[in-house]
PDB file of C-alpha atoms in Angstrom:
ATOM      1  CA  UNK A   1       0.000   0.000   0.000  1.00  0.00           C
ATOM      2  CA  UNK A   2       1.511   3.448  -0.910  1.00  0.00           C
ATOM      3  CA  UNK A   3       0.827   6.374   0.278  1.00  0.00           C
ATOM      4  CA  UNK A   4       1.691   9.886  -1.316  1.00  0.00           C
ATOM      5  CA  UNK A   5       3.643  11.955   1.569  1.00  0.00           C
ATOM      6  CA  UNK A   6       4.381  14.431  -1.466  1.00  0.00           C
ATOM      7  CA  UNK A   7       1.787  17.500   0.651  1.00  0.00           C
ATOM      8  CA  UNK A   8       3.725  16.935   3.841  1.00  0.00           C
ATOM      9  CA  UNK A   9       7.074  17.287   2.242  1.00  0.00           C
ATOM     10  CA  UNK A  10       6.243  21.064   1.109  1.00  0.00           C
ATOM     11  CA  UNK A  11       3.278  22.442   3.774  1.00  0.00           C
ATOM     12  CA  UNK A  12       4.960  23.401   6.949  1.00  0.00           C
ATOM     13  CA  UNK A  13       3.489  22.143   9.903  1.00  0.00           C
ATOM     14  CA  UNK A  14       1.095  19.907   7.735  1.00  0.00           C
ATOM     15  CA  UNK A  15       0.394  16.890   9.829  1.00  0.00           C
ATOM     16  CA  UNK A  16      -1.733  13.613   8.057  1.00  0.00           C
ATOM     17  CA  UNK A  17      -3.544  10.794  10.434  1.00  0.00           C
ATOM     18  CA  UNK A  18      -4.927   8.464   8.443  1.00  0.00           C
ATOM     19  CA  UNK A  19      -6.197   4.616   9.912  1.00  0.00           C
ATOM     20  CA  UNK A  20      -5.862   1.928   7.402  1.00  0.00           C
ATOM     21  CA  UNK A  21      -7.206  -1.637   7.065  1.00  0.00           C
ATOM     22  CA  UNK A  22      -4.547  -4.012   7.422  1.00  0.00           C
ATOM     23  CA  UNK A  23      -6.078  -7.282   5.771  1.00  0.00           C
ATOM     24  CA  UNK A  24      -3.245  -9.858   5.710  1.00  0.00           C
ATOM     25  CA  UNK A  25      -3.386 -13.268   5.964  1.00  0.00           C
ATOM     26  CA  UNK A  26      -0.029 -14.278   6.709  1.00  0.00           C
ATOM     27  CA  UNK A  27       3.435 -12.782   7.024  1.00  0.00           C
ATOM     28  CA  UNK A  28       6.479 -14.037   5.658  1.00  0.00           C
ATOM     29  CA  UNK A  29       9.628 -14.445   8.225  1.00  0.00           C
ATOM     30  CA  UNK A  30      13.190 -15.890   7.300  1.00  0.00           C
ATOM     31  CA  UNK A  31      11.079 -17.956   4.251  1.00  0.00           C
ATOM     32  CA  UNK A  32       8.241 -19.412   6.230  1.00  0.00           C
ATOM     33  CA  UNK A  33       4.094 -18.023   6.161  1.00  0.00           C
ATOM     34  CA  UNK A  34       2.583 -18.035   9.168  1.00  0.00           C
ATOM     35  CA  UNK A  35      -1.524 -16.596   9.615  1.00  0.00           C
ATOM     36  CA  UNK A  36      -2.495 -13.682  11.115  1.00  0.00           C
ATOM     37  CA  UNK A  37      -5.084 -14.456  12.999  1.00  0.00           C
ATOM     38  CA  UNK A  38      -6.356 -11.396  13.826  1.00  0.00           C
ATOM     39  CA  UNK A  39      -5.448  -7.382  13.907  1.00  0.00           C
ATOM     40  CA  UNK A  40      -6.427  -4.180  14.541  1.00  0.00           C
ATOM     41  CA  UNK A  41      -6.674  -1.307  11.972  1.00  0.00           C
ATOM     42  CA  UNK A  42      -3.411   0.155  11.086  1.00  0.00           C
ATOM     43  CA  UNK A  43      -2.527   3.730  12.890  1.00  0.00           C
ATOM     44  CA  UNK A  44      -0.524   6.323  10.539  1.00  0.00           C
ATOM     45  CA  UNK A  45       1.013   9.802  11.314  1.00  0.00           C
ATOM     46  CA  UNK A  46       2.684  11.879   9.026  1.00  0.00           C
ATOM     47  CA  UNK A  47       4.024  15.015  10.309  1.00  0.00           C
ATOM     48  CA  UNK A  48       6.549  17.509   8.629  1.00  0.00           C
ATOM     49  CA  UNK A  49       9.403  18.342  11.140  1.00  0.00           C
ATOM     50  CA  UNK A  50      11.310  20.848   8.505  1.00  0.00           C
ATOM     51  CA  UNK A  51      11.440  21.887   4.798  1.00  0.00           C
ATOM     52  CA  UNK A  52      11.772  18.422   2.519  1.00  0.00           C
ATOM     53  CA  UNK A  53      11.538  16.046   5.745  1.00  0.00           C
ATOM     54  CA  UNK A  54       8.780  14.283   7.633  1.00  0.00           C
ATOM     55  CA  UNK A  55       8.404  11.815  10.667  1.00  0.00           C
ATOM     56  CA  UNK A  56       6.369   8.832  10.028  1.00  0.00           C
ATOM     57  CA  UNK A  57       4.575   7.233  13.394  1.00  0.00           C
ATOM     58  CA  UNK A  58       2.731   3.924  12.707  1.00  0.00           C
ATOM     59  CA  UNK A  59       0.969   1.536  15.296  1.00  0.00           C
ATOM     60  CA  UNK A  60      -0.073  -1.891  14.476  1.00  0.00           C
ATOM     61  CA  UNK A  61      -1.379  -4.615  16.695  1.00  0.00           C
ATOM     62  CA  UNK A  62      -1.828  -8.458  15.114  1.00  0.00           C
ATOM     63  CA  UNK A  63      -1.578 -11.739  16.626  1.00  0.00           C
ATOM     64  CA  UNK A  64       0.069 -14.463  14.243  1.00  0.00           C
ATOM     65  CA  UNK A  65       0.029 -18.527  14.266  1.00  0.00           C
ATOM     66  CA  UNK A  66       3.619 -19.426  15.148  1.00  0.00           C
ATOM     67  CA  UNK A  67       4.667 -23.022  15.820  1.00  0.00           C
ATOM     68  CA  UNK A  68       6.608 -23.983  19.442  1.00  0.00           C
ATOM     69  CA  UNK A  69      10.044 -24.507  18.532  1.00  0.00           C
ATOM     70  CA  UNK A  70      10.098 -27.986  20.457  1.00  0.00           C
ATOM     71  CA  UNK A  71       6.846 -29.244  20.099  1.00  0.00           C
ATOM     72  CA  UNK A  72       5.595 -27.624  16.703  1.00  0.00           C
ATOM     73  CA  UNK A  73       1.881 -26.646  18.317  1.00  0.00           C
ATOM     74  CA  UNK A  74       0.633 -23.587  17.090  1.00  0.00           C
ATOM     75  CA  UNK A  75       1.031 -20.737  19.584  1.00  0.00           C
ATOM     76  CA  UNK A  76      -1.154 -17.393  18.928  1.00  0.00           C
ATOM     77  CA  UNK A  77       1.993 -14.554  19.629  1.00  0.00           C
ATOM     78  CA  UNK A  78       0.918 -11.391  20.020  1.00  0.00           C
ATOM     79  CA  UNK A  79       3.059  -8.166  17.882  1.00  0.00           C
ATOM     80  CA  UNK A  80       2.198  -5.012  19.276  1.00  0.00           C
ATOM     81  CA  UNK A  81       4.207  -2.388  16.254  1.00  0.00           C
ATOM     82  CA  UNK A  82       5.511   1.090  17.174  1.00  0.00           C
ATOM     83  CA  UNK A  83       7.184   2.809  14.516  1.00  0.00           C
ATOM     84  CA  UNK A  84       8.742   6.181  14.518  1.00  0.00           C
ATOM     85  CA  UNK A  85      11.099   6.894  11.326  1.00  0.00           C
ATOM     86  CA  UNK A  86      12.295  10.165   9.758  1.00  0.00           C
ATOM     87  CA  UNK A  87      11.503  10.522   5.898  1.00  0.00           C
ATOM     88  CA  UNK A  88      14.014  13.356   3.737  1.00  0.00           C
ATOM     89  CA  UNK A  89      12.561  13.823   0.556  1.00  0.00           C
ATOM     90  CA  UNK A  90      14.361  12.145  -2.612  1.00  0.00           C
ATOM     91  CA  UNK A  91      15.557  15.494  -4.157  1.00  0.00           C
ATOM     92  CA  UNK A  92      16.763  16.698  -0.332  1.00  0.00           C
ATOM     93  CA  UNK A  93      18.248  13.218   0.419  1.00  0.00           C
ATOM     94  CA  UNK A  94      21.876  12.851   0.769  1.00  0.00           C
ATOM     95  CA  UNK A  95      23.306   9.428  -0.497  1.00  0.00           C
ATOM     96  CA  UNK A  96      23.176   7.838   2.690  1.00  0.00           C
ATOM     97  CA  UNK A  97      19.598   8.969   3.347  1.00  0.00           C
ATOM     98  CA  UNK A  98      18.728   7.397   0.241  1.00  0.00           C
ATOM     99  CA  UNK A  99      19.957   4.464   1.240  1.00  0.00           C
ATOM    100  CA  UNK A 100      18.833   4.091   4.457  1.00  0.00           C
ATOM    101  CA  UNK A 101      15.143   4.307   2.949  1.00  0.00           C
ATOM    102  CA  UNK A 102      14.935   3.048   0.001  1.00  0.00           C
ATOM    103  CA  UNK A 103      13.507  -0.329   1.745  1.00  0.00           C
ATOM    104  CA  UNK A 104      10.303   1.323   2.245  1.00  0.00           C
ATOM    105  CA  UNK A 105      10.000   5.045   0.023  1.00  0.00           C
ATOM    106  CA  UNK A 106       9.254   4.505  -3.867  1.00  0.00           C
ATOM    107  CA  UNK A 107       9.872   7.921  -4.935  1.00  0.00           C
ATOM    108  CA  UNK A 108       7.731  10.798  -3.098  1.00  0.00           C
ATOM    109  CA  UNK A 109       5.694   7.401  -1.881  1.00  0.00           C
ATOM    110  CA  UNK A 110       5.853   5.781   1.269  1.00  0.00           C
ATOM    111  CA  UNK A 111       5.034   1.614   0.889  1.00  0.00           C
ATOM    112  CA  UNK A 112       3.662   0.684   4.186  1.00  0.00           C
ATOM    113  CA  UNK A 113       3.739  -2.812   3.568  1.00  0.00           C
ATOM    114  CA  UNK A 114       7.514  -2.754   3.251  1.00  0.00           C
ATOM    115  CA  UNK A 115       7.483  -0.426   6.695  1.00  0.00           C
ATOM    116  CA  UNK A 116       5.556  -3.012   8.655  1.00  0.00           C
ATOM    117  CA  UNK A 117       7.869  -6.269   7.275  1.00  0.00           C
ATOM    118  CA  UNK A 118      11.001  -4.229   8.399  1.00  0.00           C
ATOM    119  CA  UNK A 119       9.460  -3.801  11.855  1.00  0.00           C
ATOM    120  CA  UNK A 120       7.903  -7.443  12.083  1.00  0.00           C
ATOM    121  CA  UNK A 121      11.850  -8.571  11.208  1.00  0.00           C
ATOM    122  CA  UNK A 122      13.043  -6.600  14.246  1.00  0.00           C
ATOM    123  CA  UNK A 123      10.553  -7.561  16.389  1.00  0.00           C
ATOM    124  CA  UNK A 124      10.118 -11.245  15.763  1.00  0.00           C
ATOM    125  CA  UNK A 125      10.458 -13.094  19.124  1.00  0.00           C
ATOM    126  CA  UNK A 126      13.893 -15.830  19.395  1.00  0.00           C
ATOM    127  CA  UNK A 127      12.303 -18.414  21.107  1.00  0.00           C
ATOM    128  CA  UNK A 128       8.888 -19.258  21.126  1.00  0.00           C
ATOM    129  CA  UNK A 129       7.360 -21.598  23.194  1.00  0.00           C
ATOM    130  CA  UNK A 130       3.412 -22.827  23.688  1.00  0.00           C
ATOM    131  CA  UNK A 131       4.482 -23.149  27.563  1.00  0.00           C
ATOM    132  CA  UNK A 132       7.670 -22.426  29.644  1.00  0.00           C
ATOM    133  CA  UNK A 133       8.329 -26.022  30.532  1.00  0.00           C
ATOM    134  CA  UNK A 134       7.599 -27.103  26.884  1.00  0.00           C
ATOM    135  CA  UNK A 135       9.276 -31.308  26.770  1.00  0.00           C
ATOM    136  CA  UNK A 136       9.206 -31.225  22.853  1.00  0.00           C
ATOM    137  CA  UNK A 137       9.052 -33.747  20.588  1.00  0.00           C
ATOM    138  CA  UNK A 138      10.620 -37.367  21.154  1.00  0.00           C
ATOM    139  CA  UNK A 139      13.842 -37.677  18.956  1.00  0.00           C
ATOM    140  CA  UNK A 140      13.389 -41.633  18.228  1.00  0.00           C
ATOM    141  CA  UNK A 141       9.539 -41.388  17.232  1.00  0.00           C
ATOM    142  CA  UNK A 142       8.593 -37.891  16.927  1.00  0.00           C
ATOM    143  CA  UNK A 143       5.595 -38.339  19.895  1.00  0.00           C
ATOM    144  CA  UNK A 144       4.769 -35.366  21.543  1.00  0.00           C
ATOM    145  CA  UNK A 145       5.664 -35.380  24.636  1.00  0.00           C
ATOM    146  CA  UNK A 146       3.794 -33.212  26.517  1.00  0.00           C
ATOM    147  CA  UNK A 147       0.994 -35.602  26.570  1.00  0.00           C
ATOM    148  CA  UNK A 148       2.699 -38.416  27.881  1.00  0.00           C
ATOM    149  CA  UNK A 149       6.058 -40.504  27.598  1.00  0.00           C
ATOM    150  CA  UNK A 150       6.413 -42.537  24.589  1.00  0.00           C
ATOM    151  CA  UNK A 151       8.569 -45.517  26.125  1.00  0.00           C
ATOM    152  CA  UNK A 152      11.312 -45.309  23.729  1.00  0.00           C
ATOM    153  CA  UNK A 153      15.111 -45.714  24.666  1.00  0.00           C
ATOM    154  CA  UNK A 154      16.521 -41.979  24.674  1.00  0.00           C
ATOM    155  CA  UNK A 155      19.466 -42.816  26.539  1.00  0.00           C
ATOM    156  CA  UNK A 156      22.444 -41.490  24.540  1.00  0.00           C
ATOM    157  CA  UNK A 157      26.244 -42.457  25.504  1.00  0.00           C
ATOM    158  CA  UNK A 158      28.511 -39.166  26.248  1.00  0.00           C
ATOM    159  CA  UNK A 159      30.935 -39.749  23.066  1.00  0.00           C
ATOM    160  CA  UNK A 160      33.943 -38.755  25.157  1.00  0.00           C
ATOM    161  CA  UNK A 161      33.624 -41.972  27.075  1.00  0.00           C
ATOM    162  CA  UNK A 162      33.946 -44.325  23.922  1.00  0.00           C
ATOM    163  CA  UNK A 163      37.537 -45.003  24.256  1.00  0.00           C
ATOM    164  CA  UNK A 164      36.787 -46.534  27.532  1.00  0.00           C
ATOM    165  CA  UNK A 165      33.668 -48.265  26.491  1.00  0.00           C
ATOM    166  CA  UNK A 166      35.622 -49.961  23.407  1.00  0.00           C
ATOM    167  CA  UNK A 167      38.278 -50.994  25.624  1.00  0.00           C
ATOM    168  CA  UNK A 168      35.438 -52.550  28.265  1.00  0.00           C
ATOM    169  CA  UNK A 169      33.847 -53.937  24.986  1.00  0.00           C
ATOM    170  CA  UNK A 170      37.054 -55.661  23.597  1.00  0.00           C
ATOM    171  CA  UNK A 171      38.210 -57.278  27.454  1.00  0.00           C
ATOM    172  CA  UNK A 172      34.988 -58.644  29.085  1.00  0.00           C
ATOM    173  CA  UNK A 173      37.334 -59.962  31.888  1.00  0.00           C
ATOM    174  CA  UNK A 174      38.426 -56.239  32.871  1.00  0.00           C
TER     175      UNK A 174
END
């Protein structure tokens, strides 16, 4: 969605709330889709701070369908999006402004999708988990174990101790 900032660049003072529909579906993170399972309307200021330069505020709050990293449920994780970025104008910008936001300007236009999948990237949680004390999955038969023990052997010899063990293994008598 793009939205023309081209009236705040040149009216001093101007400031432009708007509240936009955000209808996704699903986001995209590190090449996974996840659903959105439900959000609130997107909030957008746009407020000129000088001659050729504007500050963007944006609030967004959606909860998405992310699976436990141990057990692979579904958890519902809540992102609650604050943004606050400074926009220069493209015949103002120096090089480095440019470059700084060209991720989310397209001219005199500001893409708000691109704003929002910048912030999501920041603000995607390392670990998540449907419950702190989470058990996972079983490694031998994939059971979840959260609803009870699968009876498989998990027991795993420490590989520093092999040496030993062959030696035990080779001279029964010892």
């Amino acid at each position: 969605m793009l939205v023309n900032v081209t009236d705040v660049f040149t009216s001093e003072g101007k400031v432009l709330t708007q509240e936009f529909a955000w209808e996704t579906a699903e986001i995209t993170h590190d090449g996974s889709s996840y659903p959105v399972k439900s959000s609130n309307k997107l909030l957008l200021k746009l407020t000129n701070t000088a001659q050729g330069e504007a500050l963007v505020e944006a609030k967004l709050q959606f909860v998405a369908g992310i699976p436990c990293d141990r057990c692979l449920e579904e958890v519902e994780v809540p992102f609650d999006l604050s943004i606050v970025q400074k926009l220069v104008a493209p015949d103002r910008a120096d090089q480095d402004a440019l470059e700084e936001q060209e991720a989310f300007m397209e001219g005199y236009s500001l893409n708000i999708d691109s704003l929002i999948d910048n912030e999501i990237t920041t603000s995607w949680p390392m670990k998540v988990l449907c419950r702190p004390d989470c058990k996972g999955l079983c490694p031998v038969c994939g059971k979840d174990l959260n609803t009870g023990a699968c009876g498989c052997d998990t027991f795993v010899p420490d590989p520093r101790m092999a040496a030993i063990m062959d030696v035990f293994n080779a001279n029964k008598e010892v």
